[in-house]
Short mmCIF file of C-alpha atoms in Angstrom, two decimals:
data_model
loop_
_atom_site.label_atom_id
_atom_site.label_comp_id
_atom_site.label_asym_id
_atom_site.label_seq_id
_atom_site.Cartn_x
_atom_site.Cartn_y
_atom_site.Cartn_z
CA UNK A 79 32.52 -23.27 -10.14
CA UNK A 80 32.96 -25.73 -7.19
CA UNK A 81 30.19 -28.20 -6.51
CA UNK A 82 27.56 -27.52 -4.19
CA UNK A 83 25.91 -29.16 -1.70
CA UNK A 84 22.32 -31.08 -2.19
CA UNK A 85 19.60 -29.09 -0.20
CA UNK A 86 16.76 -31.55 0.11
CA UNK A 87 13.54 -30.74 1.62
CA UNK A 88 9.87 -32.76 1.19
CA UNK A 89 6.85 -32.78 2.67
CA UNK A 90 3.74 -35.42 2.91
CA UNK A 91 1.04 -34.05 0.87
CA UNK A 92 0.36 -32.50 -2.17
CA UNK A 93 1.15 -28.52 -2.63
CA UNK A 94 3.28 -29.30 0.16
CA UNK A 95 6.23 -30.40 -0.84
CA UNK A 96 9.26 -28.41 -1.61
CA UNK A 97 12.43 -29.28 -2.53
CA UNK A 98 15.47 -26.97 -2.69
CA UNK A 99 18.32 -28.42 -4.86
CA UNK A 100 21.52 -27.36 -4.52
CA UNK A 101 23.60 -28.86 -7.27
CA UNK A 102 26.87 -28.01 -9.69
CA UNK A 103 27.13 -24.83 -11.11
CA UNK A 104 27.31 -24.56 -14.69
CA UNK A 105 25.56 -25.28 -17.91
CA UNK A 106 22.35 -23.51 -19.49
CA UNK A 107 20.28 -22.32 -17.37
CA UNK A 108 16.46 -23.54 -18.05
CA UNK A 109 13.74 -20.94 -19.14
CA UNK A 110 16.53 -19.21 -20.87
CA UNK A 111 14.39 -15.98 -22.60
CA UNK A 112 17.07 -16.38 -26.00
CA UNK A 113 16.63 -19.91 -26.01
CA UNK A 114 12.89 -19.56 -25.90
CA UNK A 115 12.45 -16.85 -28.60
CA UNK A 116 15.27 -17.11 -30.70
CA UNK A 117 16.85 -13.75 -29.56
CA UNK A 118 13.98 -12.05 -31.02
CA UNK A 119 13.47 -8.93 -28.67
CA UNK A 120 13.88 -5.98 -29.97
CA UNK A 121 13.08 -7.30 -33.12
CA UNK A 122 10.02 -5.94 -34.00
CA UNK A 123 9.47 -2.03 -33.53
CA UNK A 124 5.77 -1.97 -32.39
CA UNK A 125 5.56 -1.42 -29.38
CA UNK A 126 2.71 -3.09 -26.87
CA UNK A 127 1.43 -2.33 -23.85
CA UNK A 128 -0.01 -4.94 -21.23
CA UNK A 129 -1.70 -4.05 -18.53
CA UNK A 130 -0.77 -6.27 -15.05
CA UNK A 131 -2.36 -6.13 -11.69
CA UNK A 132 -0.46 -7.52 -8.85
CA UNK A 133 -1.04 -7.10 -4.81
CA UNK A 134 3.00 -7.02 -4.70
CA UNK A 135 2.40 -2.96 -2.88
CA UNK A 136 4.26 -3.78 1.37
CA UNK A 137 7.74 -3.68 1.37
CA UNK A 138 8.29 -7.26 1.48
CA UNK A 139 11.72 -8.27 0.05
CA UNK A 140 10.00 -10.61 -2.16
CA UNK A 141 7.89 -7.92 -3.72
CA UNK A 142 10.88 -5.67 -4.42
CA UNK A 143 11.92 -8.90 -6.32
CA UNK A 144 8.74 -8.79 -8.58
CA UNK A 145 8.59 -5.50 -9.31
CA UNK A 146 12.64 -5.48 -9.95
CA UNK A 147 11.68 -8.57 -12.02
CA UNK A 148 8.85 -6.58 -14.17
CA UNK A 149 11.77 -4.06 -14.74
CA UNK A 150 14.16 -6.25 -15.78
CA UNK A 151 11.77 -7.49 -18.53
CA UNK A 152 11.19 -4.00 -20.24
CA UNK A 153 14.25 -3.07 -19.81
CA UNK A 154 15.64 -6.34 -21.72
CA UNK A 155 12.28 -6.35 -24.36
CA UNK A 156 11.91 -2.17 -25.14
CA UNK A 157 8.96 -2.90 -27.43
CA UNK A 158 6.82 -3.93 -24.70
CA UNK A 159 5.82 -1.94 -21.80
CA UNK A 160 3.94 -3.52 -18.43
CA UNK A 161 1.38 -0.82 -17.02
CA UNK A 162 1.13 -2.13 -13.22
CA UNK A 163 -1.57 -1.96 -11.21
CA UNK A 164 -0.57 -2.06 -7.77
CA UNK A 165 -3.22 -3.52 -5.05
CA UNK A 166 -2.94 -3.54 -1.52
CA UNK A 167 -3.31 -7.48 -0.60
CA UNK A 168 -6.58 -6.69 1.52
CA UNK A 169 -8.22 -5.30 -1.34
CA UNK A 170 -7.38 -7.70 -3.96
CA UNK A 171 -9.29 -10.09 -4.47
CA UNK A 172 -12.36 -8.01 -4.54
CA UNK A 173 -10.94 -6.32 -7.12
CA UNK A 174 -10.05 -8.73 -9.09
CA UNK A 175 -13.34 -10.96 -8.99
CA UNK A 176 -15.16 -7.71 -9.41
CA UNK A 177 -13.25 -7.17 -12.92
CA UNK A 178 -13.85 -10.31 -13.61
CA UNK A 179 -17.73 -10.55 -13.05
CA UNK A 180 -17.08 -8.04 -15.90
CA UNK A 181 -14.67 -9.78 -18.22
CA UNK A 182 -12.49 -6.66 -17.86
CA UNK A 183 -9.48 -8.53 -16.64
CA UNK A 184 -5.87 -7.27 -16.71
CA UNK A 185 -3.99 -8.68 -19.53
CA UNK A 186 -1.45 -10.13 -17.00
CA UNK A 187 -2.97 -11.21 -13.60
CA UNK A 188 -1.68 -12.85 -9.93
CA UNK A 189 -4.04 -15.43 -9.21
CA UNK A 190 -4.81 -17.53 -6.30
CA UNK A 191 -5.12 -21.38 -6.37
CA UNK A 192 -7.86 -23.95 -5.63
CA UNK A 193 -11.17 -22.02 -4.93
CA UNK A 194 -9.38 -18.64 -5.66
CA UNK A 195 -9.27 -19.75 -9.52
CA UNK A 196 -12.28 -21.99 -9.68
CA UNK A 197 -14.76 -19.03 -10.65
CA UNK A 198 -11.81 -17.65 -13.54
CA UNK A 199 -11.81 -20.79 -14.95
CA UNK A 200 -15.31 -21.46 -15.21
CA UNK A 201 -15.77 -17.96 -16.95
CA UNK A 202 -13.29 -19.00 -19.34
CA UNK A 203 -10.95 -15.99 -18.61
CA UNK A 204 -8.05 -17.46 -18.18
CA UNK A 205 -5.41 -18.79 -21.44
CA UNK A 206 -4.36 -22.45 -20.76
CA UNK A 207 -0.78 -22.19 -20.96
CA UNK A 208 -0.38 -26.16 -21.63
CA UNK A 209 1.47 -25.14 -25.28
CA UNK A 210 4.28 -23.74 -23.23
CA UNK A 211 4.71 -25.57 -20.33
CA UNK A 212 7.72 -27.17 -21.58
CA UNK A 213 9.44 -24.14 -20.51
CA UNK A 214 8.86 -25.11 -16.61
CA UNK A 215 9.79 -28.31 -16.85
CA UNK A 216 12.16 -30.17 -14.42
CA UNK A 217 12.35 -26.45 -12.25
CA UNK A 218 8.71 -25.60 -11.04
CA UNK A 219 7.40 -28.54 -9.05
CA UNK A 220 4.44 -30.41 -10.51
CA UNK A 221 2.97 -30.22 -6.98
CA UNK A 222 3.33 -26.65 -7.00
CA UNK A 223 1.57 -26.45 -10.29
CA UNK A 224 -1.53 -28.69 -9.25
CA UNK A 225 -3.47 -25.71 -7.70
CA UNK A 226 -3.14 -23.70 -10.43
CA UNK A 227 -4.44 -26.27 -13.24
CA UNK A 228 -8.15 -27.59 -13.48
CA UNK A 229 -9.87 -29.59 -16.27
CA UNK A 230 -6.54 -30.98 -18.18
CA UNK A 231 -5.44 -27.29 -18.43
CA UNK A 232 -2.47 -24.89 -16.47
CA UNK A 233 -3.66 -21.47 -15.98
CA UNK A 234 -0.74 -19.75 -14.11
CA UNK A 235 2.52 -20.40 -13.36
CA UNK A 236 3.32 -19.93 -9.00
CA UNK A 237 6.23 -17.55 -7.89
CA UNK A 238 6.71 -18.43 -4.79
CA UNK A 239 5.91 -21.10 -1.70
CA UNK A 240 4.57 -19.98 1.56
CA UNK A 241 3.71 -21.23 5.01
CA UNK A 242 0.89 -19.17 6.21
CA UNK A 243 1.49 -19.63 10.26
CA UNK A 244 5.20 -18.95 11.57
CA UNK A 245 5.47 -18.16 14.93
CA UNK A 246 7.86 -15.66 15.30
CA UNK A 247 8.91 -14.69 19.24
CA UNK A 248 11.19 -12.94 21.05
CA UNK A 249 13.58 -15.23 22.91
CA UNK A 250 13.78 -12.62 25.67
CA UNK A 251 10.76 -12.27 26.37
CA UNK A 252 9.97 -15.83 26.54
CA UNK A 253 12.62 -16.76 28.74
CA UNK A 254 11.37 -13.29 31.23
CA UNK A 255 8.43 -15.67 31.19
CA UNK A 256 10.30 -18.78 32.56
CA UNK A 257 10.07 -20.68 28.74
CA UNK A 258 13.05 -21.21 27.08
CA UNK A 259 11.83 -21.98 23.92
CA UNK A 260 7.98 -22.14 22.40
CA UNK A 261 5.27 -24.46 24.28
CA UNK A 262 4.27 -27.67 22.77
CA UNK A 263 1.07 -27.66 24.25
CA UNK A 264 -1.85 -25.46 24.05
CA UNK A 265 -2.22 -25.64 28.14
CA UNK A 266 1.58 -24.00 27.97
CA UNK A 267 0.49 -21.92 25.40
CA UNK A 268 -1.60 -20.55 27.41
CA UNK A 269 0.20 -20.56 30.27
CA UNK A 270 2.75 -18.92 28.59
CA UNK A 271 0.07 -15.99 27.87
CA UNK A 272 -0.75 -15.01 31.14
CA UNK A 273 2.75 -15.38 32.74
CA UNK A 274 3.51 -12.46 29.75
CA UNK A 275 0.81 -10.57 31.00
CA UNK A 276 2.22 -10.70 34.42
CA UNK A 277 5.21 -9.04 33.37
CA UNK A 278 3.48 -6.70 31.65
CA UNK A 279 4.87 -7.96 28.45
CA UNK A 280 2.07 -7.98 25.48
CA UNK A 281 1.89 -11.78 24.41
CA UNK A 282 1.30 -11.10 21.05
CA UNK A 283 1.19 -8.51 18.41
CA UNK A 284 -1.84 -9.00 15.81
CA UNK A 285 -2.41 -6.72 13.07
CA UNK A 286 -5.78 -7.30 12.00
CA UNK A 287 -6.90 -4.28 10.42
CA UNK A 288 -6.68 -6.17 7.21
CA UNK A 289 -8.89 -9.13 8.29
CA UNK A 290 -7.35 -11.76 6.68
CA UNK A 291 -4.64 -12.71 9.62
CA UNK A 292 -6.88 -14.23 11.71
CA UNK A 293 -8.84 -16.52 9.56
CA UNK A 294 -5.58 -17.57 7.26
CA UNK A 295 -2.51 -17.29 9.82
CA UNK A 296 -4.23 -18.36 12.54
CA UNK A 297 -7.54 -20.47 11.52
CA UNK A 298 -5.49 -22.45 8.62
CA UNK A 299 -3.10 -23.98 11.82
CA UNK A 300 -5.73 -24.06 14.49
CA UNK A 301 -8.35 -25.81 12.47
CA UNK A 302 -5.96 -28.63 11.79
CA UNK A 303 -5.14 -28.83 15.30
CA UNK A 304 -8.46 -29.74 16.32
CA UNK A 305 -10.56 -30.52 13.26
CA UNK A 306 -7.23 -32.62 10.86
CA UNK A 307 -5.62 -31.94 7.94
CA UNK A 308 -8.27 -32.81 5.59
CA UNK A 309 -11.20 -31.22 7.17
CA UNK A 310 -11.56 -27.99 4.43
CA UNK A 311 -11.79 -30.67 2.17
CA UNK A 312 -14.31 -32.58 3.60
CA UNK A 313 -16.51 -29.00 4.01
CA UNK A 314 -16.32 -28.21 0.47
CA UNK A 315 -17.85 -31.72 -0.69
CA UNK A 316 -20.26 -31.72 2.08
CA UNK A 317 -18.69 -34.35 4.33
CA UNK A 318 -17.91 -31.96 7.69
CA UNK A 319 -19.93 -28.80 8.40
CA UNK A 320 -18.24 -25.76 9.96
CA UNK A 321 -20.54 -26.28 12.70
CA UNK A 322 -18.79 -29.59 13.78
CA UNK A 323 -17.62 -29.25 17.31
CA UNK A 324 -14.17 -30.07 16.48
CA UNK A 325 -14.25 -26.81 14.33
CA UNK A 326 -16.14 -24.77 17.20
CA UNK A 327 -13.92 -25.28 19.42
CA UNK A 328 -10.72 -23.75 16.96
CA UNK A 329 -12.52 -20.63 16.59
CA UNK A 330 -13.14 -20.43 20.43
CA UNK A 331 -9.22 -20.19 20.73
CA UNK A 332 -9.33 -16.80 19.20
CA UNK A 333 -12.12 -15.73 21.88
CA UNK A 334 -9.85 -17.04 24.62
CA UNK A 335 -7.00 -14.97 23.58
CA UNK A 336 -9.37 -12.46 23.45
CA UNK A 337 -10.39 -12.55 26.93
CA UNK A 338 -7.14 -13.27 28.02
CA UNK A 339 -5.75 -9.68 26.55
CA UNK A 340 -3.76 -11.72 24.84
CA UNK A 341 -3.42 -9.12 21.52
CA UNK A 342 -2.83 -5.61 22.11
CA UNK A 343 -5.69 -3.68 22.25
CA UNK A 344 -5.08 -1.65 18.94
CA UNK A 345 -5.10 -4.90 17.12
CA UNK A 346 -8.11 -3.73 14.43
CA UNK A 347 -7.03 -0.73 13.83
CA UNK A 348 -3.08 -2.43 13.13
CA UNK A 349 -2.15 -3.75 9.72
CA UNK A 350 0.08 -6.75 9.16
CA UNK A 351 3.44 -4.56 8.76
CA UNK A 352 3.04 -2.51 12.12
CA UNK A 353 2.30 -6.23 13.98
CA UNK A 354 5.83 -7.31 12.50
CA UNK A 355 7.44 -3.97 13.66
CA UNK A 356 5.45 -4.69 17.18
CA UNK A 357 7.61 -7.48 17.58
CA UNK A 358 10.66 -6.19 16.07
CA UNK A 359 10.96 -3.36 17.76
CA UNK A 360 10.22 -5.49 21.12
CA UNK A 361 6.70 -4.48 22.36
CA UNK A 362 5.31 -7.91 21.98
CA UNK A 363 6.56 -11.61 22.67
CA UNK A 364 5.06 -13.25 19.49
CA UNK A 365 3.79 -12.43 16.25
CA UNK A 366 1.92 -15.14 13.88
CA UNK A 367 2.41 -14.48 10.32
CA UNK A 368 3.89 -16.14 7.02
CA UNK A 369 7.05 -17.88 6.35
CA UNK A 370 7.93 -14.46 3.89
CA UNK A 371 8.03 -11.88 6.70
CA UNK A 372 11.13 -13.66 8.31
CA UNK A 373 13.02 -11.46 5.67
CA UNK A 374 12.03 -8.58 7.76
CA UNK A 375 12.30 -9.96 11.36
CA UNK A 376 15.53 -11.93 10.83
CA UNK A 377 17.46 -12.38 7.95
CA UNK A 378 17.97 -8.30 6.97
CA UNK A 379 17.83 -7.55 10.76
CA UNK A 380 21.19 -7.05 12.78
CA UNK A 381 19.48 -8.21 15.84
CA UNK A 382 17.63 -11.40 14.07
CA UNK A 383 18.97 -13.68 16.94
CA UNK A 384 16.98 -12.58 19.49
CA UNK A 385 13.75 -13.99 17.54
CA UNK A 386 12.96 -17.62 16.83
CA UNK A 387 10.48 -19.90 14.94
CA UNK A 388 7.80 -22.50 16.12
CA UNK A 389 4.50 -23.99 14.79
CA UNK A 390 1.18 -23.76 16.85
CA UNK A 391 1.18 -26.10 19.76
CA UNK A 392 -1.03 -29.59 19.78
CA UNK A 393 -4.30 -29.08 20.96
CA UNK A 394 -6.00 -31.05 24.00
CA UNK A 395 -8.00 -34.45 21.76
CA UNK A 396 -7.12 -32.61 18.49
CA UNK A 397 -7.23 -34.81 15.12
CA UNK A 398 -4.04 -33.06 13.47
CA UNK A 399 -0.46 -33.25 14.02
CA UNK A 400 1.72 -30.31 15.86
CA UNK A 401 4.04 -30.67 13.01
CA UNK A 402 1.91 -29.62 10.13
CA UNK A 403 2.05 -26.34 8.85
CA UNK A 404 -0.55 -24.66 6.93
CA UNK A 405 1.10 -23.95 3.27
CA UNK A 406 -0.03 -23.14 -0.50
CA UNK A 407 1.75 -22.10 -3.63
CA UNK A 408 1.02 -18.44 -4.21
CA UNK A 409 1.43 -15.80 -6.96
CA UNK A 410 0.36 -17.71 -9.77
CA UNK A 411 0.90 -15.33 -13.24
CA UNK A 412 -1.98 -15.87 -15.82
CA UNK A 413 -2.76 -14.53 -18.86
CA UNK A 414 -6.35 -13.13 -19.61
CA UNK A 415 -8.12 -15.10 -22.28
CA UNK A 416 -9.01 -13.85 -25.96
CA UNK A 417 -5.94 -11.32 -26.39
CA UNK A 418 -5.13 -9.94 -29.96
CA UNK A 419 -2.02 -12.05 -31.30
CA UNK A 420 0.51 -9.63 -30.79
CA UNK A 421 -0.70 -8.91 -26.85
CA UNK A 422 -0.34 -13.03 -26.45
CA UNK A 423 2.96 -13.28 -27.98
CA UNK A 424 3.84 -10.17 -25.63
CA UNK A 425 2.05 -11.78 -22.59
CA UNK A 426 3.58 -15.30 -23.79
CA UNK A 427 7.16 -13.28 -23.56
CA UNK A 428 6.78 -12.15 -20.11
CA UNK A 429 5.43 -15.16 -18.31
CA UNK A 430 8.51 -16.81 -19.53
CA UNK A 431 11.04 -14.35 -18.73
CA UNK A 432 9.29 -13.54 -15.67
CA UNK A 433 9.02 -17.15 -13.61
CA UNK A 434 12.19 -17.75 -14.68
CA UNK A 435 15.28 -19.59 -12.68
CA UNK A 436 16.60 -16.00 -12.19
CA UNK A 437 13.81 -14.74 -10.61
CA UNK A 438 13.31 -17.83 -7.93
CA UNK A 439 17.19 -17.64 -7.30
CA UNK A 440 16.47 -13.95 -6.37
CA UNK A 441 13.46 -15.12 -4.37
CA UNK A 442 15.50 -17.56 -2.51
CA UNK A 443 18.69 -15.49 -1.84
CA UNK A 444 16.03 -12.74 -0.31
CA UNK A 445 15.29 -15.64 2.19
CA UNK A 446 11.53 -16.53 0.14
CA UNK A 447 10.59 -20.29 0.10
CA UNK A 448 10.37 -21.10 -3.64
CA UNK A 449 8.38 -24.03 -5.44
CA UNK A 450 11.33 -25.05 -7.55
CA UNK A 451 14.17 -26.64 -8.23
CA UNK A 452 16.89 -24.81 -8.31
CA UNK A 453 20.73 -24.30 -8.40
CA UNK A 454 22.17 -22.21 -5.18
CA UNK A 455 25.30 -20.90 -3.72
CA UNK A 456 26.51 -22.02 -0.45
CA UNK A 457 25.31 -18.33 1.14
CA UNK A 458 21.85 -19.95 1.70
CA UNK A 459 20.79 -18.08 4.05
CA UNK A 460 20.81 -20.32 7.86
CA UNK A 461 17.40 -18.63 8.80
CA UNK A 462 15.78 -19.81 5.42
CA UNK A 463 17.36 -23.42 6.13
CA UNK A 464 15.81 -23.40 9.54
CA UNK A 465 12.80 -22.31 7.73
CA UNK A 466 12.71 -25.33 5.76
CA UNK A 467 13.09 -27.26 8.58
CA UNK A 468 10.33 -26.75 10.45
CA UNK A 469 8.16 -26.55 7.57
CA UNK A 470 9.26 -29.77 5.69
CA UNK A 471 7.26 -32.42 7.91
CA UNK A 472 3.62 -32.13 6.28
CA UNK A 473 1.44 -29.25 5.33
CA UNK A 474 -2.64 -28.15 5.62
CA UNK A 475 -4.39 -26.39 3.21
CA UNK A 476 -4.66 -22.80 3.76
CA UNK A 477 -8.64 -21.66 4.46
CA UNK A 478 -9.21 -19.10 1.70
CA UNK A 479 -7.43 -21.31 -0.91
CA UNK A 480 -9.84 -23.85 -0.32
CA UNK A 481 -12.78 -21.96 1.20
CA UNK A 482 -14.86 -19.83 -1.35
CA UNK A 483 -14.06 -16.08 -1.40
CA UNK A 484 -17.35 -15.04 0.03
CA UNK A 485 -17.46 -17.52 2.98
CA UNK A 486 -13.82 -16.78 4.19
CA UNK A 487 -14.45 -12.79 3.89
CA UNK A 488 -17.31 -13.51 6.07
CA UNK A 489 -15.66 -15.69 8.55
CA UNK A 490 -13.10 -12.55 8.65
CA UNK A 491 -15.64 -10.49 9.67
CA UNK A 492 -17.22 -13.58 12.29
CA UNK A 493 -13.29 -13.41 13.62
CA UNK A 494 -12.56 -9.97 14.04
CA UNK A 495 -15.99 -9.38 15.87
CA UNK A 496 -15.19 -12.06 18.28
CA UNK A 497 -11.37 -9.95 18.96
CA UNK A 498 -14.15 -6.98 20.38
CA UNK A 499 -16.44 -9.43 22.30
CA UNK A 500 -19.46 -9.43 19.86
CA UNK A 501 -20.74 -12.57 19.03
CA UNK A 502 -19.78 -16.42 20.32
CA UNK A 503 -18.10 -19.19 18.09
CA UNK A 504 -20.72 -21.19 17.57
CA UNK A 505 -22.53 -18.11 16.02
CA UNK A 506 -19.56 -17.30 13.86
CA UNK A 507 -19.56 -20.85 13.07
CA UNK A 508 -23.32 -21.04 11.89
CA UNK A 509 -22.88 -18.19 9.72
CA UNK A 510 -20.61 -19.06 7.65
CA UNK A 511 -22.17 -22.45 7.24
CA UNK A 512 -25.38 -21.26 6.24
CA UNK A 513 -23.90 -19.18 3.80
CA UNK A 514 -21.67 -21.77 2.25
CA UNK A 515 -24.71 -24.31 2.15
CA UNK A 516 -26.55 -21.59 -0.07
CA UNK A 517 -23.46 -22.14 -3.07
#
């Protein structure tokens, strides 16, 4: 094959960085299942059965990819079967820290980073996988793998690399609004809002039914606009409190939009697929989601163009940067602890042929930021290469990787009362404080 071009791409901080290496094709390809196993599948006529639950349920292209990916496997290994349990995202979580308040765990299991796999590690139910991580090595980035380790030990493996808070917005409509291209500033921003509203235009479309969009699209990005990058951080060891006024004042962004009409008015009752159609289909200006939906909004739609990208706006005496997005390594796959021998060789199996180079190159031709090195074909994809490019400056942790469960479920709930006019920040702000200092 001809030689291909470098793709380079880095950010500043740690799970931020990604790279995207585009380099000669040709050679063995690393993770090879053969080369791992000696060719052994099919070998042995038992057959085993692991159970899996995943949140991969929307029709997002990278979740065909899994679950094409989970095929693949028993197709290629007969003697072991994968019984899925599919969750919807919203509901995950719960069930999977439910299961695991009861050590009844999946065999196979996507897991979160950061405060997401604190309370599986500290119940022990989770394998270390350090006796096989030579099987990653030089293709999934070591910063990508850093949320997913803890004590000395990796506990999942990460399929993919997100950005949690892409704007997305119609060109049209912006420019019907006299801006041809996304504010800088939060007093255009704004601006921008009610000139929409003028024209009768909704500003944005927010599906919110779900509760998480608010506090992790939005709140991940605004925080950092007024509280800096590191201020999570500094909550979780007791440095910062959520009732700060720098952190007051992000939340009262969502009840400005709020009183502004800024989301349409069915926003609760709208999960995050219909918001992305809302746009699509041209009944709103701007929707605020992840880097992964721009599979559906531009790069397998015909009329992509008319939509482009930005990151929030800076914020009037804000602490963060306007170029930081708010990103995390996602989809970790780990193994349930204390399987029978032949259910951990089988588990062992699919890991590896599962987060394998084949399976990220999918990912990326689909248009999905990966945490990898890799070896592409010079059809990347120009939306995912603009993608990189806004997201490659620096990133901010996402809230719920770094937030415990229970606090960011109830600053969804804080959030999505403010969208209806109950409640005021600073009371949504106090809650969840008082409820993190009782940890």
């Amino acid at each position: 094959m001809k030689t291909k071009k470098w793709l380079k791409m880095s950010t500043a901080l740690t799970l931020a960085a990604i790279m995207l290496v585009v380099t000669a094709c040709g050679g063995g390809s690393k993770g090879n299942t053969n080369e791992q196993t000696g060719g052994t599948e099919g070998n042995n006529n038992e057959t085993v059965t692991l159970s899996m639950m995943h949140p991969w349920t929307s029709p997002n292209v990278d979740n065909d990819v899994y679950k094409a990916r989970i095929a693949a496997f028993e197709e290629k290994f007969p003697n072991i079967k994968i019984k899925q349990d599919g969750v919807a995202a919203a509901q995950y979580k719960t069930k999977l820290f439910t299961l695991a308040t009861a050590n009844n765990l999946s065999d196979v299991n996507v897991v979160w980073p950061g405060a997401d796999l604190e309370p599986l590690v500290k119940g022990n139910l989770l394998m270390p996988l350090n006796d096989v991580m030579s099987t990653w090595e030089g293709l999934v980035r070591e910063d990508a793998l850093v949320g997913f380790a803890a004590n000395g030990n990796q506990y999942a493996i990460p399929s993919k690399r997100n950005f949690v808070d892409i704007v997305y917005y119609n060109k049209e409509h912006l420019a019907t609004a006299g801006y041809e291209k996304f504010p800088e500033t939060y007093e255009e921003f704004i601006d921008l809002v009610k000139k929409l509203k003028e024209k009768d235009i909704t500003p944005i479309a927010l599906g919110n039914k779900e509760k998480w969009p608010l506090q992790s699209s939005y709140m991940s990005t605004i925080t950092q606009r007024f509280a800096g990058t590191d201020f999570l951080e500094r909550v979780v060891a007791g440095e910062a409190k959520f009732t700060d006024p720098e952190f007051v004042q992000a939340i009262s962004v969502i009840d400005e939009l709020t009183k502004l009409e800024a989301f349409n008015v069915d926003a609760n009752n709208m999960d995050s697929v219909q918001a992305q159609d809302y746009l699509i289909q041209g009944k709103a200006a701007i929707h605020i989601s992840s880097a992964t939906v721009d599979g559906r909004i531009r790069m397998s739609n015909e009329a992509g163009d008319k939509f482009g990208i930005a990151l929030f706006p800076s914020v009037p005496n804000g602490k963060g940067e306007a170029n930081v997005s708010a990103g995390v390594a996602q989809y970790g796959i780990g193994i349930k602890a204390d399987l029978d021998e032949k259910k951990k060789a089988a588990a062992l199996e699919f890991i590896k042929f599962f987060a394998h180079e084949d399976m990220y190159m999918e990912l990326a031709k689909a248009g999905i930021l990966v945490p990898v090195n890799i070896e592409l074909g010079d059809d990347v994809n120009p939306y995912l290469k603009e993608m990189y490019e806004l997201t490659n400056q620096a990133s901010a942790p996402v809230f719920d990787a770094i937030i415990p469960t229970n606090v960011a479920k109830e600053f969804e709930n804080g959030l999505q009362a403010l969208t209806v006019g109950r409640g005021t920040p600073e009371q949504v702000a106090a809650d969840i404080q008082a409820l993190l200092d009782k940890k």
